[in-house]
Coordinates of C-alpha atoms in Angstrom, one line a residue:
X113 CA 14.2 -28.0 23.0
X114 CA 11.6 -25.2 22.6
X115 CA 11.5 -23.8 19.1
X116 CA 10.7 -20.1 19.1
X117 CA 7.4 -19.0 17.6
X118 CA 7.1 -16.2 15.0
X119 CA 5.8 -13.9 17.8
X120 CA 8.8 -14.6 20.0
X121 CA 11.2 -14.0 17.1
X122 CA 9.4 -10.8 16.3
X123 CA 9.8 -9.6 19.8
X124 CA 13.5 -10.4 19.7
X125 CA 13.7 -8.2 16.6
X126 CA 11.8 -5.4 18.4
X127 CA 14.2 -5.8 21.3
X128 CA 17.2 -5.2 19.0
X129 CA 15.5 -2.3 17.2
X130 CA 14.9 -0.4 20.4
X131 CA 17.9 -1.4 22.5
X132 CA 20.9 -1.3 20.2
X133 CA 20.5 2.2 18.7
X134 CA 19.5 3.7 22.0
X135 CA 22.6 2.3 23.8
X136 CA 24.9 3.5 21.0
X137 CA 23.2 6.9 21.0
X138 CA 23.1 7.4 24.8
X139 CA 26.3 5.7 25.9
X140 CA 28.3 7.0 22.9
X141 CA 26.8 10.5 23.4
X142 CA 26.4 10.9 19.6
X143 CA 23.6 13.5 19.7
X144 CA 25.8 16.4 18.5
X145 CA 27.1 14.6 15.3
X146 CA 24.6 11.7 14.9
X147 CA 21.0 12.1 16.2
X148 CA 19.1 9.1 17.3
X149 CA 17.4 8.7 13.9
X150 CA 20.8 8.5 12.1
X151 CA 22.0 5.9 14.6
X152 CA 18.8 3.9 14.0
X153 CA 19.4 3.9 10.3
X154 CA 23.1 3.0 10.6
X155 CA 22.2 0.3 13.1
X156 CA 19.7 -1.2 10.6
X157 CA 22.5 -1.3 8.0
X158 CA 24.8 -3.0 10.5
X159 CA 22.2 -5.5 11.5
X160 CA 21.1 -6.2 7.9
X161 CA 22.2 -8.7 5.4
X162 CA 25.2 -6.8 4.1
X163 CA 27.2 -6.6 7.4
X164 CA 26.2 -8.7 10.4
X165 CA 24.0 -10.9 8.1
X166 CA 27.1 -11.6 5.9
X167 CA 29.2 -12.4 9.0
X168 CA 26.5 -14.5 10.7
X169 CA 24.0 -15.6 8.1
X170 CA 22.2 -18.0 10.4
X171 CA 21.5 -15.1 12.8
X172 CA 20.0 -13.0 10.1
X173 CA 17.8 -15.7 8.6
X174 CA 16.6 -16.6 12.1
X175 CA 15.8 -13.2 13.5
X176 CA 14.8 -11.3 10.3
X177 CA 13.0 -14.1 8.6
X178 CA 10.3 -13.2 5.9
X179 CA 7.4 -13.4 8.4
X180 CA 9.1 -11.0 10.8
X181 CA 10.2 -8.6 8.1
X182 CA 6.6 -8.5 6.8
X183 CA 5.4 -7.6 10.3
X184 CA 8.0 -4.9 10.7
X185 CA 7.2 -3.5 7.3
X186 CA 3.5 -3.1 8.3
X187 CA 4.4 -1.2 11.4
X188 CA 6.9 0.9 9.5
X189 CA 4.3 1.8 6.7
X190 CA 1.7 2.9 9.2
X191 CA 4.3 4.8 11.4
X192 CA 5.6 6.9 8.5
X193 CA 2.1 7.5 7.2
X194 CA 0.9 8.9 10.5
X195 CA 4.1 10.9 10.9
X196 CA 3.8 12.5 7.5
X197 CA 0.0 13.0 8.0
X198 CA 0.7 15.1 11.1
X199 CA 3.2 17.2 9.1
X200 CA 0.5 17.7 6.4
X201 CA -1.9 18.9 9.0
X202 CA 0.7 21.5 10.1
X203 CA 1.0 22.9 6.6
X204 CA -1.0 26.1 6.2
X205 CA -2.9 25.7 2.9
X206 CA -4.2 29.2 2.9
X207 CA -0.6 30.5 3.2
X208 CA 0.5 28.1 0.5
X209 CA -2.2 29.4 -1.9
X210 CA -1.2 33.0 -1.2
X211 CA 2.4 32.1 -2.1
X212 CA 1.6 29.7 -4.9
X213 CA 3.8 31.6 -7.5
X214 CA 6.8 31.6 -5.2
X215 CA 6.2 28.0 -4.2
X216 CA 5.9 26.9 -7.8
X217 CA 9.1 28.6 -9.0
X218 CA 11.2 27.5 -6.0
X219 CA 9.9 23.9 -6.1
X220 CA 10.4 23.7 -9.8
X221 CA 14.0 24.8 -9.6
X222 CA 14.7 22.7 -6.6
X223 CA 13.4 19.7 -8.6
X224 CA 14.6 20.6 -12.1
X225 CA 18.2 21.5 -11.3
X226 CA 19.2 18.3 -9.4
X227 CA 17.2 16.3 -12.0
X228 CA 19.3 17.9 -14.8
X229 CA 22.6 17.4 -12.8
X230 CA 21.7 13.8 -12.1
X231 CA 20.8 13.2 -15.8
X232 CA 24.1 14.7 -16.9
X233 CA 25.9 12.3 -14.5
X234 CA 23.8 9.4 -15.9
X235 CA 25.0 10.3 -19.5
X236 CA 28.6 10.0 -18.2
X237 CA 27.8 6.6 -16.7
X238 CA 26.5 5.4 -20.0
X239 CA 30.1 5.7 -21.4
X240 CA 30.9 2.6 -19.3
X241 CA 29.2 -0.8 -19.6
X242 CA 27.1 -2.5 -17.0
X243 CA 25.1 0.4 -15.7
X244 CA 21.9 0.2 -17.8
X245 CA 19.6 -2.8 -17.7
X246 CA 19.0 -4.9 -20.9
X247 CA 15.3 -3.7 -21.2
X248 CA 15.8 -0.1 -20.4
X249 CA 15.9 2.7 -23.0
X250 CA 18.6 5.2 -22.8
X251 CA 16.3 8.1 -22.0
X252 CA 14.6 6.1 -19.3
X253 CA 17.9 5.4 -17.6
X254 CA 19.1 9.1 -17.8
X255 CA 15.8 10.5 -16.6
X256 CA 15.5 7.8 -13.9
X257 CA 18.9 8.6 -12.4
X258 CA 18.0 12.3 -12.6
X259 CA 14.8 11.6 -10.7
X260 CA 16.7 9.7 -8.0
X261 CA 18.9 12.8 -7.5
X262 CA 15.9 15.1 -7.3
X263 CA 13.7 13.3 -4.9
X264 CA 13.2 14.6 -1.3
X265 CA 13.3 12.3 1.8
X266 CA 10.2 14.0 3.2
X267 CA 10.0 12.1 6.6
X268 CA 13.7 12.8 7.3
X269 CA 13.3 16.5 6.3
X270 CA 10.2 16.8 8.6
X271 CA 12.1 15.2 11.5
X272 CA 15.1 17.5 11.1
X273 CA 12.9 20.6 11.0
X274 CA 11.1 19.4 14.1
X275 CA 14.4 18.8 15.8
X276 CA 15.5 22.3 14.9
X277 CA 12.1 23.6 16.1
X278 CA 11.4 25.4 12.8
X279 CA 8.5 23.2 11.4
X280 CA 5.9 25.8 12.5
X281 CA 8.1 28.8 11.7
X282 CA 7.7 30.6 8.3
X283 CA 10.9 29.1 7.0
X284 CA 9.8 25.6 8.0
X285 CA 6.4 26.1 6.3
X286 CA 8.1 27.3 3.1
X287 CA 10.4 24.3 3.0
X288 CA 7.5 22.0 3.6
X289 CA 5.6 23.5 0.7
X290 CA 8.5 23.2 -1.7
X291 CA 9.2 19.6 -0.6
X292 CA 5.6 18.5 -0.8
X293 CA 5.2 19.9 -4.4
X294 CA 8.4 18.2 -5.4
X295 CA 7.3 14.8 -4.0
X296 CA 4.0 14.8 -5.8
X297 CA 5.7 15.9 -9.1
X298 CA 8.4 13.3 -8.9
X299 CA 5.9 10.4 -8.9
X300 CA 4.4 11.8 -12.0
X301 CA 7.9 11.8 -13.5
X302 CA 8.3 8.2 -12.6
X303 CA 5.0 7.3 -14.4
X304 CA 6.3 9.0 -17.5
X305 CA 9.6 7.2 -17.3
X306 CA 7.9 3.9 -17.1
X307 CA 5.7 4.9 -20.0
X308 CA 2.8 3.7 -18.0
X309 CA -0.1 5.7 -19.4
X310 CA -2.6 3.6 -17.4
X311 CA -0.8 4.8 -14.2
X312 CA -0.9 8.4 -15.4
X313 CA -4.6 8.1 -15.9
X314 CA -5.1 6.5 -12.5
X315 CA -3.1 9.4 -10.9
X316 CA -5.3 12.0 -12.6
X317 CA -8.4 10.2 -11.6
X318 CA -7.2 9.9 -8.0
X319 CA -6.4 13.6 -7.8
X320 CA -9.8 14.5 -9.2
X321 CA -11.6 12.2 -6.7
X322 CA -9.4 13.4 -3.9
X323 CA -10.4 17.0 -4.6
X324 CA -14.2 16.2 -4.9
X325 CA -14.3 13.9 -1.8
X326 CA -11.9 16.2 0.1
X327 CA -14.4 19.1 -0.1
X328 CA -17.1 16.9 1.4
X329 CA -14.7 15.6 4.0
X330 CA -13.7 19.1 5.1
X331 CA -17.4 20.1 5.6
X332 CA -17.9 17.0 7.7
X333 CA -14.8 17.7 9.8
X334 CA -15.9 21.3 10.5
X335 CA -19.2 20.1 12.0
X336 CA -18.1 17.2 14.2
X337 CA -16.5 17.5 17.7
X338 CA -12.7 17.2 18.1
X339 CA -12.8 13.7 19.5
X340 CA -14.6 12.4 16.4
X341 CA -12.2 14.4 14.2
X342 CA -9.3 12.2 15.3
X343 CA -11.1 9.0 14.3
X344 CA -12.3 10.4 11.0
X345 CA -8.9 11.8 10.3
X346 CA -7.3 8.4 10.6
X347 CA -10.0 6.8 8.4
X348 CA -9.3 9.6 5.8
X349 CA -5.6 8.9 6.1
X350 CA -6.1 5.2 5.3
X351 CA -8.5 6.0 2.4
X352 CA -6.2 8.6 0.7
X353 CA -3.1 6.5 1.3
X354 CA -4.8 3.5 -0.3
X355 CA -6.0 5.6 -3.3
X356 CA -2.6 7.2 -3.8
X357 CA -0.7 3.9 -3.7
X358 CA -3.3 2.3 -6.0
X359 CA -2.7 5.1 -8.5
X360 CA 1.1 4.8 -8.3
X361 CA 1.6 8.1 -6.4
X362 CA 2.9 6.2 -3.3
X363 CA 1.1 5.8 0.0
X364 CA 3.4 8.4 1.6
X365 CA 2.3 11.1 -0.8
X366 CA -1.3 10.1 0.0
X367 CA -0.6 10.4 3.7
X368 CA 0.7 14.0 3.2
X369 CA -2.2 14.9 1.1
X370 CA -4.6 13.5 3.7
X371 CA -3.0 15.8 6.3
X372 CA -2.7 18.8 4.1
X373 CA -6.4 18.7 3.3
X374 CA -7.1 19.2 7.0
X375 CA -6.8 22.4 9.1
X376 CA -4.5 22.5 12.1
X377 CA -7.0 24.6 14.1
X378 CA -9.4 21.6 14.2
X379 CA -7.1 20.1 16.8
X380 CA -5.4 21.3 19.9
X381 CA -1.7 22.0 19.3
X382 CA -0.7 20.1 22.5
X383 CA -2.5 17.1 21.2
X384 CA -0.7 17.2 17.8
X385 CA 2.6 17.6 19.6
X386 CA 1.8 14.7 21.9
X387 CA 0.8 12.4 19.0
X388 CA 3.9 13.3 17.1
X389 CA 6.1 12.6 20.1
X390 CA 4.4 9.2 20.8
X391 CA 4.7 8.2 17.1
X392 CA 8.4 9.1 17.1
X393 CA 9.0 7.1 20.3
X394 CA 6.8 4.1 19.8
X395 CA 6.8 3.2 16.1
X396 CA 9.1 5.4 14.0
X397 CA 12.2 3.6 15.2
X398 CA 10.9 0.5 13.3
X399 CA 10.6 2.6 10.1
X400 CA 14.1 4.1 10.4
X401 CA 15.8 0.8 11.3
X402 CA 13.9 -1.1 8.6
X403 CA 15.3 1.4 6.1
X404 CA 18.8 0.3 7.0
X405 CA 17.8 -3.4 7.0
X406 CA 16.9 -3.1 3.3
X407 CA 20.3 -1.9 2.4
X408 CA 22.2 -4.4 0.2
X409 CA 26.0 -4.2 0.0
X410 CA 26.4 -6.7 -2.8
X411 CA 27.8 -4.0 -5.2
X412 CA 30.1 -4.2 -8.1
X413 CA 33.3 -2.9 -6.6
X414 CA 34.7 0.6 -6.2
X415 CA 33.1 1.9 -9.3
X416 CA 29.7 1.9 -7.5
X417 CA 31.0 4.0 -4.7
X418 CA 32.5 6.4 -7.1
X419 CA 29.2 6.7 -9.0
X420 CA 27.4 7.1 -5.7
X421 CA 29.7 10.0 -4.7
X422 CA 29.1 11.7 -8.1
X423 CA 25.4 11.3 -7.8
X424 CA 25.5 12.6 -4.2
X425 CA 27.3 15.7 -5.4
X426 CA 24.9 16.2 -8.2
X427 CA 21.9 15.9 -5.9
X428 CA 23.2 18.2 -3.1
X429 CA 24.7 20.8 -5.4
X430 CA 21.6 20.7 -7.6
X431 CA 19.3 21.4 -4.6
X432 CA 21.5 24.2 -3.4
X433 CA 21.9 25.9 -6.8
X434 CA 18.2 25.5 -7.6
X435 CA 17.0 27.1 -4.4
X436 CA 19.7 29.8 -4.8
X437 CA 18.5 30.7 -8.3
X438 CA 14.9 30.9 -7.0
X439 CA 16.1 33.6 -4.6

């Protein structure tokens, strides 16, 4: 009997990733209440270890074995980096600088209020045993939960704005400015929570190097033809993503910074649109579904769902109240 190679099993996984969500979305006509990206994430959860994997463990260990998962992760990392990089290119830095005061106030409140609400919820959770780890300090737990409530899912936000056709509109640019500032700040908060001063030093060093090298990179990009700009832009994406991840800022933040340091007028708009559409079609489904595959349902009973509901309320209400206070 022929034993399937890793390549064959990988292609089986890709077949599931592209076929199952599409059939559910198209045949179920879920577009109005569940866009394809939502269906892809939910399908990943259903195909993952907590649902179908629990019912059919042999299926899960065969199809989504470590070698296949590692291959899928590589595709997912690059997919989301390119997607966020394109969004960074779309951000108008000149406009962002002109509105720096407004951006700072709004981003600060949109980050600070949900962080405070989440921290308050964490204090309530400390009244019950089992939530905090044995090596964690109380303030680390409280601030960590608050940070989790304040973080922005930047790729999903960009996708929703693109779907609503507001990404290039003034409101879309404003939202992108606020979210990008918050995402950069939140990784700095994480470094402080972990009390990793070496990481803080790396992040400062990375940002200084990014500014210095970025100035030279921009001069280079302005002088070369558009065809070469695409190649140089992707090289720049890999370099900045690597530097950001090395410093602890996360490769996705690096991808956005790489794009934000570039001007959209360096490229034809139709080429940017075509690239975004191709990335969404060809590789982003792997990212969305792999997100669901990582979901673990081995939780500690109903109390976890109650805590999740409280934290969801803290996060959503905090974002809404923070932006409302900012005016």
